[in-house]
Short mmCIF file of C-alpha atoms and ligand atoms in Angstrom, two decimals:
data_model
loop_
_atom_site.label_atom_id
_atom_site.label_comp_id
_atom_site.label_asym_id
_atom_site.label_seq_id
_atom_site.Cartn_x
_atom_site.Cartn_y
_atom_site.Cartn_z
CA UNK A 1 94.10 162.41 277.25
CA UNK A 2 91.15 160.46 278.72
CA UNK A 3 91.21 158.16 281.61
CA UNK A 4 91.20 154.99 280.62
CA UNK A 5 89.47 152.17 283.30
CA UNK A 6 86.78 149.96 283.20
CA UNK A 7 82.60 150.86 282.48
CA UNK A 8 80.93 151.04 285.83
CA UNK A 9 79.66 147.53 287.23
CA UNK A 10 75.55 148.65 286.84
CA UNK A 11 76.81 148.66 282.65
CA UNK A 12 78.90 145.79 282.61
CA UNK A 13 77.29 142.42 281.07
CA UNK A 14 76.84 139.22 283.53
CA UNK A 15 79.08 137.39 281.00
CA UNK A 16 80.61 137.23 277.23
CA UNK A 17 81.13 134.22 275.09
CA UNK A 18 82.31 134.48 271.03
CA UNK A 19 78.93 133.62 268.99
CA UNK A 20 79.90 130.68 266.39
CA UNK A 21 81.00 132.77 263.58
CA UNK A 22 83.46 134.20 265.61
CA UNK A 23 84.33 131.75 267.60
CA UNK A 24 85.89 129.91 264.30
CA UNK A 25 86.89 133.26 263.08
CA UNK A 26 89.42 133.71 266.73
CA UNK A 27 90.48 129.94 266.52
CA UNK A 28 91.99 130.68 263.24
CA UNK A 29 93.79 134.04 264.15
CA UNK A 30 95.43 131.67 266.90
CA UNK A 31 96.33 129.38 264.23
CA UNK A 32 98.35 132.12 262.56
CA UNK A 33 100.42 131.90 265.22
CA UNK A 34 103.49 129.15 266.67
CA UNK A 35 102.36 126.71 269.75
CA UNK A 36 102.78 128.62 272.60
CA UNK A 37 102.74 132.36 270.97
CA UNK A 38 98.73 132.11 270.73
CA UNK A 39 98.99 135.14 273.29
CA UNK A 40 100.21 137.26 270.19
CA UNK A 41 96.36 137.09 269.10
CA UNK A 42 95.20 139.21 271.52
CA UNK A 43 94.51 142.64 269.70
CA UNK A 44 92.54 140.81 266.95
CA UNK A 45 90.28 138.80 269.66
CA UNK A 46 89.59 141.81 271.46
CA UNK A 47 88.84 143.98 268.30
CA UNK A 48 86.48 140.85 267.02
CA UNK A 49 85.03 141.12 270.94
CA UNK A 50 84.28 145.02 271.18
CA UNK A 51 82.97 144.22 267.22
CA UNK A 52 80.45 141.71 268.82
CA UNK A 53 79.53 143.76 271.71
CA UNK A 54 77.97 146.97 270.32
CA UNK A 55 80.95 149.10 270.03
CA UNK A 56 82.73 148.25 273.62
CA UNK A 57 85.01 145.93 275.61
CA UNK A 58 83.38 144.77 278.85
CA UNK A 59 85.29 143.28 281.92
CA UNK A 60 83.05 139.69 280.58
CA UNK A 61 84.99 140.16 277.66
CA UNK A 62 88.52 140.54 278.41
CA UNK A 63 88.34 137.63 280.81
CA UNK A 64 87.42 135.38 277.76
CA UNK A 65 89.54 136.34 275.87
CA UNK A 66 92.51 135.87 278.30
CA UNK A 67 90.52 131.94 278.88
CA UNK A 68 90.59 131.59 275.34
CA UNK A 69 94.35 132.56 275.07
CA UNK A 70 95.21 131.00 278.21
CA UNK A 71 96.33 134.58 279.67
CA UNK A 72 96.28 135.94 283.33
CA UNK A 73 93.20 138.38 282.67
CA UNK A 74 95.63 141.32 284.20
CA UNK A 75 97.71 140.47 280.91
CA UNK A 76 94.62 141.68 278.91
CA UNK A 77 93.27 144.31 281.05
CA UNK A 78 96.80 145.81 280.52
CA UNK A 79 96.61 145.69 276.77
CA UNK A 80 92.73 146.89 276.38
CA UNK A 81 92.98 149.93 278.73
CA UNK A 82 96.41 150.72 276.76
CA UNK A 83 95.32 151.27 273.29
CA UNK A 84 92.21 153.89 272.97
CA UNK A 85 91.45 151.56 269.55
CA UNK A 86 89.52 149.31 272.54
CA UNK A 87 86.08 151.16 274.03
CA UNK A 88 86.16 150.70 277.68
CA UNK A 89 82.38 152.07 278.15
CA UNK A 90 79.83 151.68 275.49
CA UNK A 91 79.27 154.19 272.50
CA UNK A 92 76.79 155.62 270.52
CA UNK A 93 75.83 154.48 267.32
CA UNK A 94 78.23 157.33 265.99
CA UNK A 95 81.48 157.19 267.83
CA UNK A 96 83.32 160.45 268.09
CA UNK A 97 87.53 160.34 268.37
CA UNK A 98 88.58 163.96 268.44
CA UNK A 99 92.02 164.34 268.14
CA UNK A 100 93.21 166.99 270.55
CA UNK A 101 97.17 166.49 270.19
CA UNK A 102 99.54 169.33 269.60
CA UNK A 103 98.87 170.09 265.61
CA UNK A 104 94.96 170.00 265.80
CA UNK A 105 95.34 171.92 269.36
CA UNK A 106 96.67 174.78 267.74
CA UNK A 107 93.93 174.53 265.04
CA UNK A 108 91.28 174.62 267.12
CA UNK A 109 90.50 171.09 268.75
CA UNK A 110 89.59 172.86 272.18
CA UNK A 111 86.44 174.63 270.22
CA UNK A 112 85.66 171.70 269.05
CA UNK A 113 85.43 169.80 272.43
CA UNK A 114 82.68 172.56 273.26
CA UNK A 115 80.95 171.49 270.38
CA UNK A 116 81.05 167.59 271.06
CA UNK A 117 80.01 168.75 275.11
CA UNK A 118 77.11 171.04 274.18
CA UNK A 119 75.51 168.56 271.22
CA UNK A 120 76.32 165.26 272.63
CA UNK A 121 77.21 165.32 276.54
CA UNK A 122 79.82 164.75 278.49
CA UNK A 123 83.02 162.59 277.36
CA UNK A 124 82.54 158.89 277.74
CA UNK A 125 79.06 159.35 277.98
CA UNK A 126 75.99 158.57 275.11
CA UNK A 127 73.38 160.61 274.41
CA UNK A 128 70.10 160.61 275.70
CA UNK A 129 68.78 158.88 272.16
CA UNK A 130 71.93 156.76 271.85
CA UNK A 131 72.88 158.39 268.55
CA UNK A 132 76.37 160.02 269.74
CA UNK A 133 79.13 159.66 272.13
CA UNK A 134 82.68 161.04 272.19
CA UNK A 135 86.57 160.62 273.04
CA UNK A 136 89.26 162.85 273.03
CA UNK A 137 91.82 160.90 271.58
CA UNK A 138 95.83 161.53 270.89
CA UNK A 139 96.94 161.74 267.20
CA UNK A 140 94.96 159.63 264.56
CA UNK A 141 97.94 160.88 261.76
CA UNK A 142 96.09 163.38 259.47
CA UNK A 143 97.72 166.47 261.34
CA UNK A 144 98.09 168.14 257.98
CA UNK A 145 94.36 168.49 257.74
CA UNK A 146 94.12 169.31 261.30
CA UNK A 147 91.23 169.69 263.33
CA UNK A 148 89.67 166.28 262.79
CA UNK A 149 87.99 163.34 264.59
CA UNK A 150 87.43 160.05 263.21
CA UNK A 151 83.76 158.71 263.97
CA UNK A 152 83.41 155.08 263.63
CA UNK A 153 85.48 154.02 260.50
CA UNK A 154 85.53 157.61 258.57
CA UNK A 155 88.00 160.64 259.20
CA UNK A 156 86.66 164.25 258.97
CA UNK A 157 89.05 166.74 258.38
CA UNK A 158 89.37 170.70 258.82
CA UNK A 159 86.68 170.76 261.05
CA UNK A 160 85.87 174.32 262.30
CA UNK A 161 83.00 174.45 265.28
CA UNK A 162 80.18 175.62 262.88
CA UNK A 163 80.97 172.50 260.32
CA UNK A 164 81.58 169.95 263.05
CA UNK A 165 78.32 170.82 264.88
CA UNK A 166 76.34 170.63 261.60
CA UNK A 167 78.16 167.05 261.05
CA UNK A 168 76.56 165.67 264.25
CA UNK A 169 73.33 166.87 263.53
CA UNK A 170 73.46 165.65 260.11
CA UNK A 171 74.70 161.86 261.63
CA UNK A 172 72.19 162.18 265.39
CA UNK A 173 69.40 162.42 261.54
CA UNK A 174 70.60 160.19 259.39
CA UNK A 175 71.45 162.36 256.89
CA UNK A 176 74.21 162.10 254.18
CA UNK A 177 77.59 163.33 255.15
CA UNK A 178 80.83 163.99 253.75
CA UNK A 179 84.14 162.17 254.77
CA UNK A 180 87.73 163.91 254.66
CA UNK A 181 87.80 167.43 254.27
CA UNK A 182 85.15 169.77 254.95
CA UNK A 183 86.38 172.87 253.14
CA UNK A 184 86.75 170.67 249.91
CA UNK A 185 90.50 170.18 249.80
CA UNK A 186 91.66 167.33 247.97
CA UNK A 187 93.83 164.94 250.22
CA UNK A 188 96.44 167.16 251.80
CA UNK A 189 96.73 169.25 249.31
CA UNK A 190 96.77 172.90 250.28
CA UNK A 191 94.06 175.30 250.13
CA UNK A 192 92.75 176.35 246.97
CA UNK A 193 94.62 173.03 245.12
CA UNK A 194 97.96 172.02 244.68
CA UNK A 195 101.06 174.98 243.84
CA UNK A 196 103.81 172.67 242.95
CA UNK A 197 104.64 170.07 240.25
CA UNK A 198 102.10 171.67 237.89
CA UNK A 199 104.66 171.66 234.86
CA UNK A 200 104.18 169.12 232.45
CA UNK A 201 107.75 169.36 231.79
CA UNK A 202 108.46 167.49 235.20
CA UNK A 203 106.50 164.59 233.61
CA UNK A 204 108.35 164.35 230.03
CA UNK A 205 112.14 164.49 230.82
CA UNK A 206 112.60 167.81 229.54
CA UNK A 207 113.48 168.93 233.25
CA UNK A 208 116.61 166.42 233.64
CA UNK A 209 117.65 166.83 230.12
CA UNK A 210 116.38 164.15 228.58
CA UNK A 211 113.57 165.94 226.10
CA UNK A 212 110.55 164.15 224.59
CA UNK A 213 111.86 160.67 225.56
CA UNK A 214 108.43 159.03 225.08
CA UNK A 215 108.41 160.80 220.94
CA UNK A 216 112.26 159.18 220.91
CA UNK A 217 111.23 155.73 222.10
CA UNK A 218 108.42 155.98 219.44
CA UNK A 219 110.90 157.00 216.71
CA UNK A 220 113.47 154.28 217.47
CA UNK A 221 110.46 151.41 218.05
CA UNK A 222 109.43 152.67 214.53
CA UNK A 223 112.79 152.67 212.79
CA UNK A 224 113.58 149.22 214.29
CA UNK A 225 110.05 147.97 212.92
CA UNK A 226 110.96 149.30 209.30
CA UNK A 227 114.82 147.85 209.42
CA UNK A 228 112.92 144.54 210.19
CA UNK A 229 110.68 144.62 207.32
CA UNK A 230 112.96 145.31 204.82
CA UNK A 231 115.46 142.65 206.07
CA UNK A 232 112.63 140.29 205.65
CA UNK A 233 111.74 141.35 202.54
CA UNK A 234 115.72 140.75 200.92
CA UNK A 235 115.60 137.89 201.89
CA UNK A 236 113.06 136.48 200.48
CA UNK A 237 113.51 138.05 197.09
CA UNK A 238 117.42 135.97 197.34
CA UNK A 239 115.88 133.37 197.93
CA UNK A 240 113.60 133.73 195.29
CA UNK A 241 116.26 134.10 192.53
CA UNK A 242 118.84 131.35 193.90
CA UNK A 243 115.53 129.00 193.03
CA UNK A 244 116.01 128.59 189.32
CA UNK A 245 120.03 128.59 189.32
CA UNK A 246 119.67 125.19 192.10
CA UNK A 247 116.84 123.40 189.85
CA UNK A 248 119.21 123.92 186.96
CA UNK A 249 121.95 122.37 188.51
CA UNK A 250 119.89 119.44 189.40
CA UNK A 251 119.59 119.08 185.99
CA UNK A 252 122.71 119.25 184.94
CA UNK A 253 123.67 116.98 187.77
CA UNK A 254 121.00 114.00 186.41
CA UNK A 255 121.63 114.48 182.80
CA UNK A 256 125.67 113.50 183.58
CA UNK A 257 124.65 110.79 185.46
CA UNK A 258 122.72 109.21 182.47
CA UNK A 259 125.47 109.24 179.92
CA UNK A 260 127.28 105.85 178.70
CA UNK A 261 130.39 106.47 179.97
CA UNK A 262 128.85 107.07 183.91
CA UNK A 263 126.99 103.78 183.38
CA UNK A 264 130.10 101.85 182.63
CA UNK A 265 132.20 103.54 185.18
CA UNK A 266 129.23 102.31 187.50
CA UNK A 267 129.04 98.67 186.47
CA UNK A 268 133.20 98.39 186.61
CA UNK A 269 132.54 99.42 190.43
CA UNK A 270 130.19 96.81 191.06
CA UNK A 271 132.09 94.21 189.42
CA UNK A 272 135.30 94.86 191.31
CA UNK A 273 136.03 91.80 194.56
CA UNK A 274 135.98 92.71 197.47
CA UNK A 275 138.24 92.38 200.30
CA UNK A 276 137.41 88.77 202.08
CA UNK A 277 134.79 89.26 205.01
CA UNK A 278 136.85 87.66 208.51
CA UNK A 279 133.40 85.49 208.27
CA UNK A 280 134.29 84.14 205.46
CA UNK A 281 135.26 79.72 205.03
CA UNK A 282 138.85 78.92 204.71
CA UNK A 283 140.37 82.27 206.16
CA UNK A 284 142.64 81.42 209.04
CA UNK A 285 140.81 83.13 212.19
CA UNK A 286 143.32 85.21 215.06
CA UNK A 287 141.53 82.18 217.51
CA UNK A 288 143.33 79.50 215.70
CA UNK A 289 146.24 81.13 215.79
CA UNK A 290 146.48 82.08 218.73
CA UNK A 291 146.00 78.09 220.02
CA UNK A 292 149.55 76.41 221.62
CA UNK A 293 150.04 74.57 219.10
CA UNK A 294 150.15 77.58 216.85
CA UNK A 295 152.28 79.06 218.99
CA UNK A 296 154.72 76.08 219.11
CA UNK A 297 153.69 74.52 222.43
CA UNK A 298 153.07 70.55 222.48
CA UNK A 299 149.75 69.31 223.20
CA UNK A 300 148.80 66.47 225.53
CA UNK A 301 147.72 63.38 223.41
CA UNK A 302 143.95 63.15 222.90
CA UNK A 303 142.43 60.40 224.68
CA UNK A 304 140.86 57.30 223.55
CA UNK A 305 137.53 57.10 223.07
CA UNK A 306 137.08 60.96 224.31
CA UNK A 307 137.88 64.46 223.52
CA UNK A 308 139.44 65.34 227.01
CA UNK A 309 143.59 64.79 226.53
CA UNK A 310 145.02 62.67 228.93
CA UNK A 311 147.26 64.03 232.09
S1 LIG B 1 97.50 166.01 265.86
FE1 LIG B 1 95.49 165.64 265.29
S2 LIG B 1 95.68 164.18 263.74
FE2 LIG B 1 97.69 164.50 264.38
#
């Protein structure tokens, strides 16, 4: 595990200030975030910081950050020398994290530091051209393809020292290079390609008993299809021979209707009274009735001259 403190002062920059772009980029990671919780933006403003400064966090830096979050800067300082994801000196154009916990120990990670100290220098140093630099770092989670080192955003797995060392020659040139592993295993697959769940019967159903269930789903979509159709088709052909049996009825039905004895039946009920309408004149109403008088109850004496009855 590396030391982790502050790049020398003779490195460190005068000063640090966001450029626009991410100046509006950190105002709306705070945004993300309750009044009064803008401290929880930290990690992102120092990852868009080290981003903007070539690779590294200088002191300039986390003091801006802590202004912009309105943080004591020892709140920072705490955070960037914590997590080895923040550069505390500057790096090489290719960044070296070699992973020297337990599981890539035992594979060989010690070799490999020999490598990264005879090619590119010293630890937490850059090379003379500024191509390299490297970190031993604690475990980056690909211990199954163990040694590796992640440089800059790319892993590179099963590293022995004679593939590693041609890797940073290959990068300190320019030249292609391949990510994951170097020994051509696929993922974490073992060596020489994957031993288990070859059987294609794991993949049909056979295994738990339940045979070809994708040619059984096919049969049963099929025979529901065909039970449909034919439904369909009975149907109409019913339908088809009800047709002249209903326009013969119709027939039938019209033809009675013109015979004599229909019509007079039919003029008989058209002649018949009907039952007086309420409406009609000279029908006692249930108003008049209903008066006192009709009930038996003497009325005042209208008086002269007006309609009003006299009290
Ligand atoms: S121990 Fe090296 S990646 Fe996990």
């Amino acid at each position: 595990m590396s030391v982790r403190r502050l790049a020398p002062d003779h490195v460190q920059p005068a000063s640090f200030a966001f450029d626009a772009a991410n100046e509006n980029w950190a105002d709306q990671q705070i945004a993300k975030y309750p009044p009064g919780r803008q401290a929880s933006a930290v990690i992102p403003l120092l990852w868009k910081a080290q981003e903007q400064h070539h690779g590294w966090v200088p002191r300039a830096a986390i003091e801006a950050v802590a202004r912009k979050l309105d943080m004591a800067p020892m709140r920072v300082m705490e955070i960037a020398t914590f997590y080895t994801m923040f550069n505390l000196q500057p790096v090489g154009e290719h960044f070296v994290q070699l992973c020297g916990t337990t599981p890539c120990a035992l594979r060989g990670a010690e070799a490999l530091k020999k490598v990264c100290e005879d090619v590119i220098g010293p630890q937490s140093t850059v090379s003379a051209d500024g191509k390299l630099s490297w970190l031993e770092v604690e475990c980056l989670g690909a211990c199954c393809n163990a040694p590796m080192a992640q440089i800059n955003f790319d892993y590179y797995e099963d590293l022995t020292p004679a593939n590693f060392k041609t890797l940073l020659e290959d990068l300190r040139h320019g030249r292609p290079v391949k990510t994951g592993s170097q020994i051509g295993r696929s993922c974490s697959e073992p060596e020489g390609g994957g031993e288990t769940l070859k059987d294609p019967a794991l993949y049909d159903g056979t295994v738990i008993g339940a045979g070809d269930w994708q040619a059984r789903v096919t049969e049963q979509r099929k025979a529901a299809a065909e039970a449909a159709a034919a439904k369909a088709a009975a149907e109409a052909a019913a339908k088809q021979a009800e047709a002249p049996k209903a326009e013969a009825a119709k027939a039938e039905t019209a033809k009675a209707d013109a015979t004599p004895a229909a019509a007079a039946k039919q003029a008989t009920d058209t002649a018949t009274p009907g039952r007086p309408k309420p409406s009609d004149p000279g029908q006692p109403t249930g108003a008049a009735q209903d008066t006192p008088s009709a009930a038996g109850k003497p009325q005042a004496p209208a008086a002269p001259g007006g309609d009003k009855p006299v009290k």
